[in-house]
Short mmCIF file of C-alpha atoms and ligand atoms in Angstrom, two decimals:
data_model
loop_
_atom_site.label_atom_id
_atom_site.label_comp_id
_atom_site.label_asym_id
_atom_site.label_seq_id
_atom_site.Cartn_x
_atom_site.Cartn_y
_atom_site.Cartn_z
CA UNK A 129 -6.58 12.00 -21.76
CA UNK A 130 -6.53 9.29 -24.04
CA UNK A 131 -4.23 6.96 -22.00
CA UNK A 132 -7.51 7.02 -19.60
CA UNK A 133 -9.70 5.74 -21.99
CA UNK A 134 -7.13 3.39 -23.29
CA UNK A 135 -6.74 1.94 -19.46
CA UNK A 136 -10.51 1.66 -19.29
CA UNK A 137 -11.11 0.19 -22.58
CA UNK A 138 -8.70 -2.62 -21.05
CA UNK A 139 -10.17 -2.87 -18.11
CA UNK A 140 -13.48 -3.56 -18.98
CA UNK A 141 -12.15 -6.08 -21.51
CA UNK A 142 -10.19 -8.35 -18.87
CA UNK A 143 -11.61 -11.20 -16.43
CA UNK A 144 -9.02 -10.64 -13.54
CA UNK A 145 -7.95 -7.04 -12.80
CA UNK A 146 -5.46 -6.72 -9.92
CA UNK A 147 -4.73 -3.48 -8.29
CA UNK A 148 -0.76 -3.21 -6.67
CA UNK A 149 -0.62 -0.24 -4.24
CA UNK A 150 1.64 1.88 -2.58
CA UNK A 151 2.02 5.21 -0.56
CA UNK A 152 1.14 7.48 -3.09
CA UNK A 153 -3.02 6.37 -3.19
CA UNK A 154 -3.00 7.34 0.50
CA UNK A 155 -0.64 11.15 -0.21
CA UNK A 156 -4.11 12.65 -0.86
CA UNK A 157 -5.75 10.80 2.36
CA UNK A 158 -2.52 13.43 4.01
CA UNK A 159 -0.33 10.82 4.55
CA UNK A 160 3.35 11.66 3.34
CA UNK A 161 5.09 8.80 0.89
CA UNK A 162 8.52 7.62 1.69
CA UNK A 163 10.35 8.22 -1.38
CA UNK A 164 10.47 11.84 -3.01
CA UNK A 165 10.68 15.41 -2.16
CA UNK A 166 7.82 15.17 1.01
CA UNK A 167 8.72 11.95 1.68
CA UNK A 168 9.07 10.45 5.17
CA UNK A 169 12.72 8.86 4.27
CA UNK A 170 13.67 12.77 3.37
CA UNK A 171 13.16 12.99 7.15
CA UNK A 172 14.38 9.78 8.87
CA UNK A 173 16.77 7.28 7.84
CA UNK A 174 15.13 4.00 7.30
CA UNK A 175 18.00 2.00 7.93
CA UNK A 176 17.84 3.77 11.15
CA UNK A 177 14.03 3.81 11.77
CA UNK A 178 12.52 1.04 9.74
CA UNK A 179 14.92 -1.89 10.28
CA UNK A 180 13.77 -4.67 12.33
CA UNK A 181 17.29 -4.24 13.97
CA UNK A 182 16.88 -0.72 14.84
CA UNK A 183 13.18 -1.30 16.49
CA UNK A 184 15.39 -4.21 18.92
CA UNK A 185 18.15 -1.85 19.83
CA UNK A 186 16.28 1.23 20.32
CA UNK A 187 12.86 0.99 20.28
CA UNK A 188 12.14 3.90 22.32
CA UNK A 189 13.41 6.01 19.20
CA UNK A 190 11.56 4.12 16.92
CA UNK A 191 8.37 4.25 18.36
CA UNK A 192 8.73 8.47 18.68
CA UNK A 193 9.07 8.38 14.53
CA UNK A 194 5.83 5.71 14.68
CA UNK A 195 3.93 7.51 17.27
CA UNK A 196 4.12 11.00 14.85
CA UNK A 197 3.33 8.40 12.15
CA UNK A 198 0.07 7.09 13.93
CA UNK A 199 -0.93 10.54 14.84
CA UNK A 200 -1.42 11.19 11.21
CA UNK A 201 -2.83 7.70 9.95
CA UNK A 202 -5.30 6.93 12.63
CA UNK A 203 -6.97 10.24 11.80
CA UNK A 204 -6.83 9.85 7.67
CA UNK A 205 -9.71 8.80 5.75
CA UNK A 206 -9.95 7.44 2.14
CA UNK A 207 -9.92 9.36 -0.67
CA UNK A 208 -11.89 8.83 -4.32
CA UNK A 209 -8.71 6.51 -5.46
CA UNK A 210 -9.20 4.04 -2.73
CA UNK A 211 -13.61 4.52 -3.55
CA UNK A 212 -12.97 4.24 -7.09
CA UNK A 213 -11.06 1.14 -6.89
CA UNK A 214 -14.36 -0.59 -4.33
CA UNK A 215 -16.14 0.58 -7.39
CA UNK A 216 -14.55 -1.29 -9.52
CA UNK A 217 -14.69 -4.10 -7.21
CA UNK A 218 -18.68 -3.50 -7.32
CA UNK A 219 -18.15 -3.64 -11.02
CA UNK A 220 -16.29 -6.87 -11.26
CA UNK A 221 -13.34 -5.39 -11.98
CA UNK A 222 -10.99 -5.76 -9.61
CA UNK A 223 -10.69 -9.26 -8.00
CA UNK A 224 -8.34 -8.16 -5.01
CA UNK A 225 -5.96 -5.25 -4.01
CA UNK A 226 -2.61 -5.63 -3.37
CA UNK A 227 -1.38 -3.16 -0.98
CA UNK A 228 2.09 -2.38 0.51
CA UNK A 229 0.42 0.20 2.74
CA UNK A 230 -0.59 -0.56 6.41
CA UNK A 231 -2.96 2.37 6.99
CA UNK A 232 -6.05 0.56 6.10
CA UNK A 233 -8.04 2.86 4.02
CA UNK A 234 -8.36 0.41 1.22
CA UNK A 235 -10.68 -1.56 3.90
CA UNK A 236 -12.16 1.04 5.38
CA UNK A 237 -13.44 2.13 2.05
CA UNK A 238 -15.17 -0.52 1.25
CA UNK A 239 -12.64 -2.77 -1.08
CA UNK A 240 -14.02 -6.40 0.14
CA UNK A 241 -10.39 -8.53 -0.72
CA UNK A 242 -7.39 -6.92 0.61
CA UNK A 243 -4.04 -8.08 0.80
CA UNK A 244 -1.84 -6.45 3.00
CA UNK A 245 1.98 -7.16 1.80
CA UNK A 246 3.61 -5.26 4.37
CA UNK A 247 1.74 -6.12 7.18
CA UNK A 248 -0.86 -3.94 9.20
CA UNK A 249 -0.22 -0.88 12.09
CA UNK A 250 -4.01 -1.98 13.34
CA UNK A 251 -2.60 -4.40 15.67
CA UNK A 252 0.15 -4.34 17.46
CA UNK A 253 2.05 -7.57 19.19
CA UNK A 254 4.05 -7.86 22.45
CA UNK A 255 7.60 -8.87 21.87
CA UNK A 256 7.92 -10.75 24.91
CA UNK A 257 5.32 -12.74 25.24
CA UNK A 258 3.20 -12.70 21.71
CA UNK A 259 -0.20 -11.02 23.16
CA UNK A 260 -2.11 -9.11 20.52
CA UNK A 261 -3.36 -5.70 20.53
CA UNK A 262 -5.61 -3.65 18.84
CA UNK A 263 -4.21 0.05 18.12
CA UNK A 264 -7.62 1.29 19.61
CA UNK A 265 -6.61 -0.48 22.98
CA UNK A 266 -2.70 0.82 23.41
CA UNK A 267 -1.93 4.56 24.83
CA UNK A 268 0.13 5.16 22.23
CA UNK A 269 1.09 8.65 24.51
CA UNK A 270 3.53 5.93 26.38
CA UNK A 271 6.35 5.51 24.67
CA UNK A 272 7.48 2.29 24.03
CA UNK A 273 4.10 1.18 24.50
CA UNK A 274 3.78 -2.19 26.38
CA UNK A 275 2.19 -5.16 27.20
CA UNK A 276 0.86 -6.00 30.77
CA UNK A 277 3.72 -8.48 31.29
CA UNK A 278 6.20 -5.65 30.54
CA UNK A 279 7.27 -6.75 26.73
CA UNK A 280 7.51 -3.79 24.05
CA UNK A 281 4.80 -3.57 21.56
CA UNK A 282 5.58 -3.67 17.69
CA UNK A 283 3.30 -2.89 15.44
CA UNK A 284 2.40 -6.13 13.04
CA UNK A 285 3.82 -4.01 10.02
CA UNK A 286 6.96 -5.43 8.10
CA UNK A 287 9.98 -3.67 8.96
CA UNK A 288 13.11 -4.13 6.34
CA UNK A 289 14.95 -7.31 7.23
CA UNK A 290 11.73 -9.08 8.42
CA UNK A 291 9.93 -11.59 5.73
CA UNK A 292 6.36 -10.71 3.81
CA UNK A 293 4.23 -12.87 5.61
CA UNK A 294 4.16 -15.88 4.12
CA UNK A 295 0.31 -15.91 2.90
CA UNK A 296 0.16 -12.74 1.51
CA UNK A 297 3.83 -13.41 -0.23
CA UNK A 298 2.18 -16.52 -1.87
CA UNK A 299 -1.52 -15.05 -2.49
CA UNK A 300 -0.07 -11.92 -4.09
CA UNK A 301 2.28 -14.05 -6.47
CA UNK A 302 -0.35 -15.96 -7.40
CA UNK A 303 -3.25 -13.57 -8.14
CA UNK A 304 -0.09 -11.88 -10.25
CA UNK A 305 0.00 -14.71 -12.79
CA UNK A 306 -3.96 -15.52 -12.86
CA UNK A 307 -4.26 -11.33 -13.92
CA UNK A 308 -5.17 -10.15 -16.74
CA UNK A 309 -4.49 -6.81 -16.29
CA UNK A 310 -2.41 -5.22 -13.20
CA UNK A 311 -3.67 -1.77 -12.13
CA UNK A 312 -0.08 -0.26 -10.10
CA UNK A 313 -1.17 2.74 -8.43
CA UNK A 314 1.02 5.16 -6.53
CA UNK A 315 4.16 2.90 -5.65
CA UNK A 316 8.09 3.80 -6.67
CA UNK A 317 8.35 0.08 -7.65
CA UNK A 318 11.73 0.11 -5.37
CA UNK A 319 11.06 -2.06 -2.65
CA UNK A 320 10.79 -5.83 -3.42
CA UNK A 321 9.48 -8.46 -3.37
CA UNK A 322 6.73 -5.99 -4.01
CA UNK A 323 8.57 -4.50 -6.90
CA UNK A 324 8.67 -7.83 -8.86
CA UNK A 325 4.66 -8.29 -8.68
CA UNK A 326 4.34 -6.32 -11.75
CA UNK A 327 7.20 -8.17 -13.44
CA UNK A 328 5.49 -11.89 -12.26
CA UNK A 329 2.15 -10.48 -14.02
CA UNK A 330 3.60 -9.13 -17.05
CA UNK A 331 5.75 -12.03 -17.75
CA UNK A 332 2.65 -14.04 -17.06
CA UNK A 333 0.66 -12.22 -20.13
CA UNK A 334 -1.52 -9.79 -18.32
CA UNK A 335 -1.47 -5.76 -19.31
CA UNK A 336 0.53 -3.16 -16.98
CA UNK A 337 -1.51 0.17 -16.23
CA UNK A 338 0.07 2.56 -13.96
CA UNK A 339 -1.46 5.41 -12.46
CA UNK A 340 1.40 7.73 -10.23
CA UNK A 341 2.55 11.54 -10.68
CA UNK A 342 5.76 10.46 -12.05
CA UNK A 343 7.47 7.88 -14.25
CA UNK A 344 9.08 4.83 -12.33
CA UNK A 345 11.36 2.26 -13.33
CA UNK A 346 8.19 0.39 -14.58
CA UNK A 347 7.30 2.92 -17.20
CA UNK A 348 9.25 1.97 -19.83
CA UNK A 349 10.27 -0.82 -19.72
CA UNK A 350 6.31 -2.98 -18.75
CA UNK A 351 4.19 -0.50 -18.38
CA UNK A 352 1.90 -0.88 -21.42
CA UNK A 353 -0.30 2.56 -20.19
CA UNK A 354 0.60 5.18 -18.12
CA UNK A 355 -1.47 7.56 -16.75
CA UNK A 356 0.20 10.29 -15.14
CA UNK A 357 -1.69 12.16 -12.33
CA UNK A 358 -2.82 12.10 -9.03
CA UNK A 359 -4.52 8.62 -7.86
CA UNK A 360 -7.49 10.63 -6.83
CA UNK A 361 -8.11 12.69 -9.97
CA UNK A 362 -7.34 9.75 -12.57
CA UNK A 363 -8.72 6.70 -10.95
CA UNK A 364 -12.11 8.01 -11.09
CA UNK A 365 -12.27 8.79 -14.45
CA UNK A 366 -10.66 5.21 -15.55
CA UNK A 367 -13.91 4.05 -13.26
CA UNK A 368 -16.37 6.17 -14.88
CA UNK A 369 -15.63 5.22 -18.09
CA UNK A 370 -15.26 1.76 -17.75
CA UNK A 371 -19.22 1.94 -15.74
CA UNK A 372 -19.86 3.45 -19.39
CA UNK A 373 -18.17 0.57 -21.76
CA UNK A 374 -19.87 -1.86 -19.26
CA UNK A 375 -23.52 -0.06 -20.21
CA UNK A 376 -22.48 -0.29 -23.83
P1 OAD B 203 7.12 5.41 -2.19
O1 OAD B 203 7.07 6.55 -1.24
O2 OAD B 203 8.41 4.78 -2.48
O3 OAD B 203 6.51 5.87 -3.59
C1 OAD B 203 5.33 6.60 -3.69
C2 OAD B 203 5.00 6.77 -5.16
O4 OAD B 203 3.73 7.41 -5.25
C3 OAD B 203 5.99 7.63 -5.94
O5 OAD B 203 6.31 6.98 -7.17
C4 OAD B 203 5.23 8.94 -6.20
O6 OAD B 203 5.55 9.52 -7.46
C5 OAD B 203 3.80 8.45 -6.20
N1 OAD B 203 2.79 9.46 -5.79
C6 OAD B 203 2.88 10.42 -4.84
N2 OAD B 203 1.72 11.07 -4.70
C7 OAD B 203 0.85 10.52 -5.59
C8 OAD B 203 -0.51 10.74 -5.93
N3 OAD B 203 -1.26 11.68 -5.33
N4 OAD B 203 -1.06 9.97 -6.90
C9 OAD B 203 -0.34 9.01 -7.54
N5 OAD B 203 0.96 8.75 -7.25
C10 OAD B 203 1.55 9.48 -6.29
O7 OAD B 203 6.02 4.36 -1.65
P2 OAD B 203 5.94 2.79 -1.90
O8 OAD B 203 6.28 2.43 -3.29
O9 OAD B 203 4.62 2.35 -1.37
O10 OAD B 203 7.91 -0.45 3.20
O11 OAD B 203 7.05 2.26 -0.92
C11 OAD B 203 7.26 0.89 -0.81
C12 OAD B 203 7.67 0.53 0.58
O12 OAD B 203 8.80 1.32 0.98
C13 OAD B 203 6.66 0.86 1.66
O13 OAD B 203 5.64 -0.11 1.78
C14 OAD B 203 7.50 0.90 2.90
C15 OAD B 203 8.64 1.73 2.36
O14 OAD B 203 9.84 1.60 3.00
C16 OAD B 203 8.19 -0.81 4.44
O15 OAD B 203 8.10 -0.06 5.38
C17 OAD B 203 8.63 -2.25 4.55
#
């Protein structure tokens, strides 16, 4: 595919190569995206299930949609798009990832600088009186979990309505104007702030690459290559050919 060597001839070109994530880097891990035809928001409201207001009023219902959702994510493991892009981190070709996920596969593969926009399910914090968990520690059979003071548990994962946390809001805008290139891999581009990473880079000179099976309301209109394909198939090939322009 010529848009892969295209992306790669970029890549190994550029100084500062940012990867953005999103749900569809971890579909091939078995974890479902939200948006599309499998997706998890075909299946639950998210005003209903993913709003920090709904978590306050019920979170007894809540936690039964995370609980399924744990089931699934605490047994995944990463697949060659989340290796390929540690690779390119071995390379010195990707200075950070940018993920909206909070399944932690990017980590757990290896990737060294990890930014999690939407928070994390690893921990987990008491509503009542602020005590940290980790997911390990919490029978999450017990539904709401809680804390040993009584309070509900909530995972540390950004729900709509609650802000980005503030670091990773001002890290991720800033690593989005100091790129070169921004690699977006597997995200609708619907949900901001996240959305308008891409636009801060672009508008900020660097080169859009976008790796997801299907075009998104990035594709053209700042996309400047678009690889279409799974994350798993095509992000190994961009990373074995830039390995080769590197040898060059
Ligand atoms: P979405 O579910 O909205 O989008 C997933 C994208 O991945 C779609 O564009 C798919 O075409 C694409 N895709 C699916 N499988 C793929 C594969 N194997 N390889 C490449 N691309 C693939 O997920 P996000 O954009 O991450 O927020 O969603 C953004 C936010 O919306 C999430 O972080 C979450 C959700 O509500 C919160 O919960 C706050």
């Amino acid at each position: 595919m010529k848009e892969i060597e295209r992306a790669a001839e970029i890549i190994a070109g550029s100084k500062c190569v940012i990867a953005l994530t999103g749900a569809g880097i971890s579909v091939e891990s078995g974890i479902p995206a939200f948006r599309g035809s499998q997706g998890l928001w075909t299946k639950y409201d998210p005003m209903e299930y993913a709003h920090i207001s709904s978590f306050m009023r019920d979170p007894e219902k809540v936690w039964r949609m995370l609980a399924e959702l744990y089931e699934i994510v605490l047994s995944a493991k990463p697949n060659p798009a989340h290796y390929a892009l540690k690779e390119l981190e071995d390379l010195g070709k990707c200075t950070a990832v940018i993920t909206q996920n909070v399944d932690a596969l990017h980590q757990r593969a290896g990737s060294r600088k990890v930014i999690e926009f939407h928070g994390t399910g690893e921990t987990l914090t008491c509503l009542d009186c602020g005590r940290s968990y980790k997911v390990d520690d919490v029978d999450l059979k017990k539904i709401p979990p809680r804390c040993t003071c009584g309070g509900v548990l909530k995972p540390d994962i950004v729900f709509f309505g609650e802000p980005i946390p503030p670091d990773a809001l001002r890290e991720s805008f800033e690593l989005a104007r100091r790129a070169d290139v921004l690699l977006v891999v597997g995200t609708s581009a619907q949900v901001y702030p996240a959305a308008s990473i891409p636009e801060e880079a672009k508008a900020s000179g660097a080169k859009i690459i976008e790796v997801n099976l299907e075009p998104t309301p990035l594709t053209n209109t700042i996309t400047d290559v678009f690889c279409q394909g799974k994350a798993g198939e095509v992000l190994p090939k961009i990373v074995e050919r830039v390995r080769g322009l590197l040898k060059t």
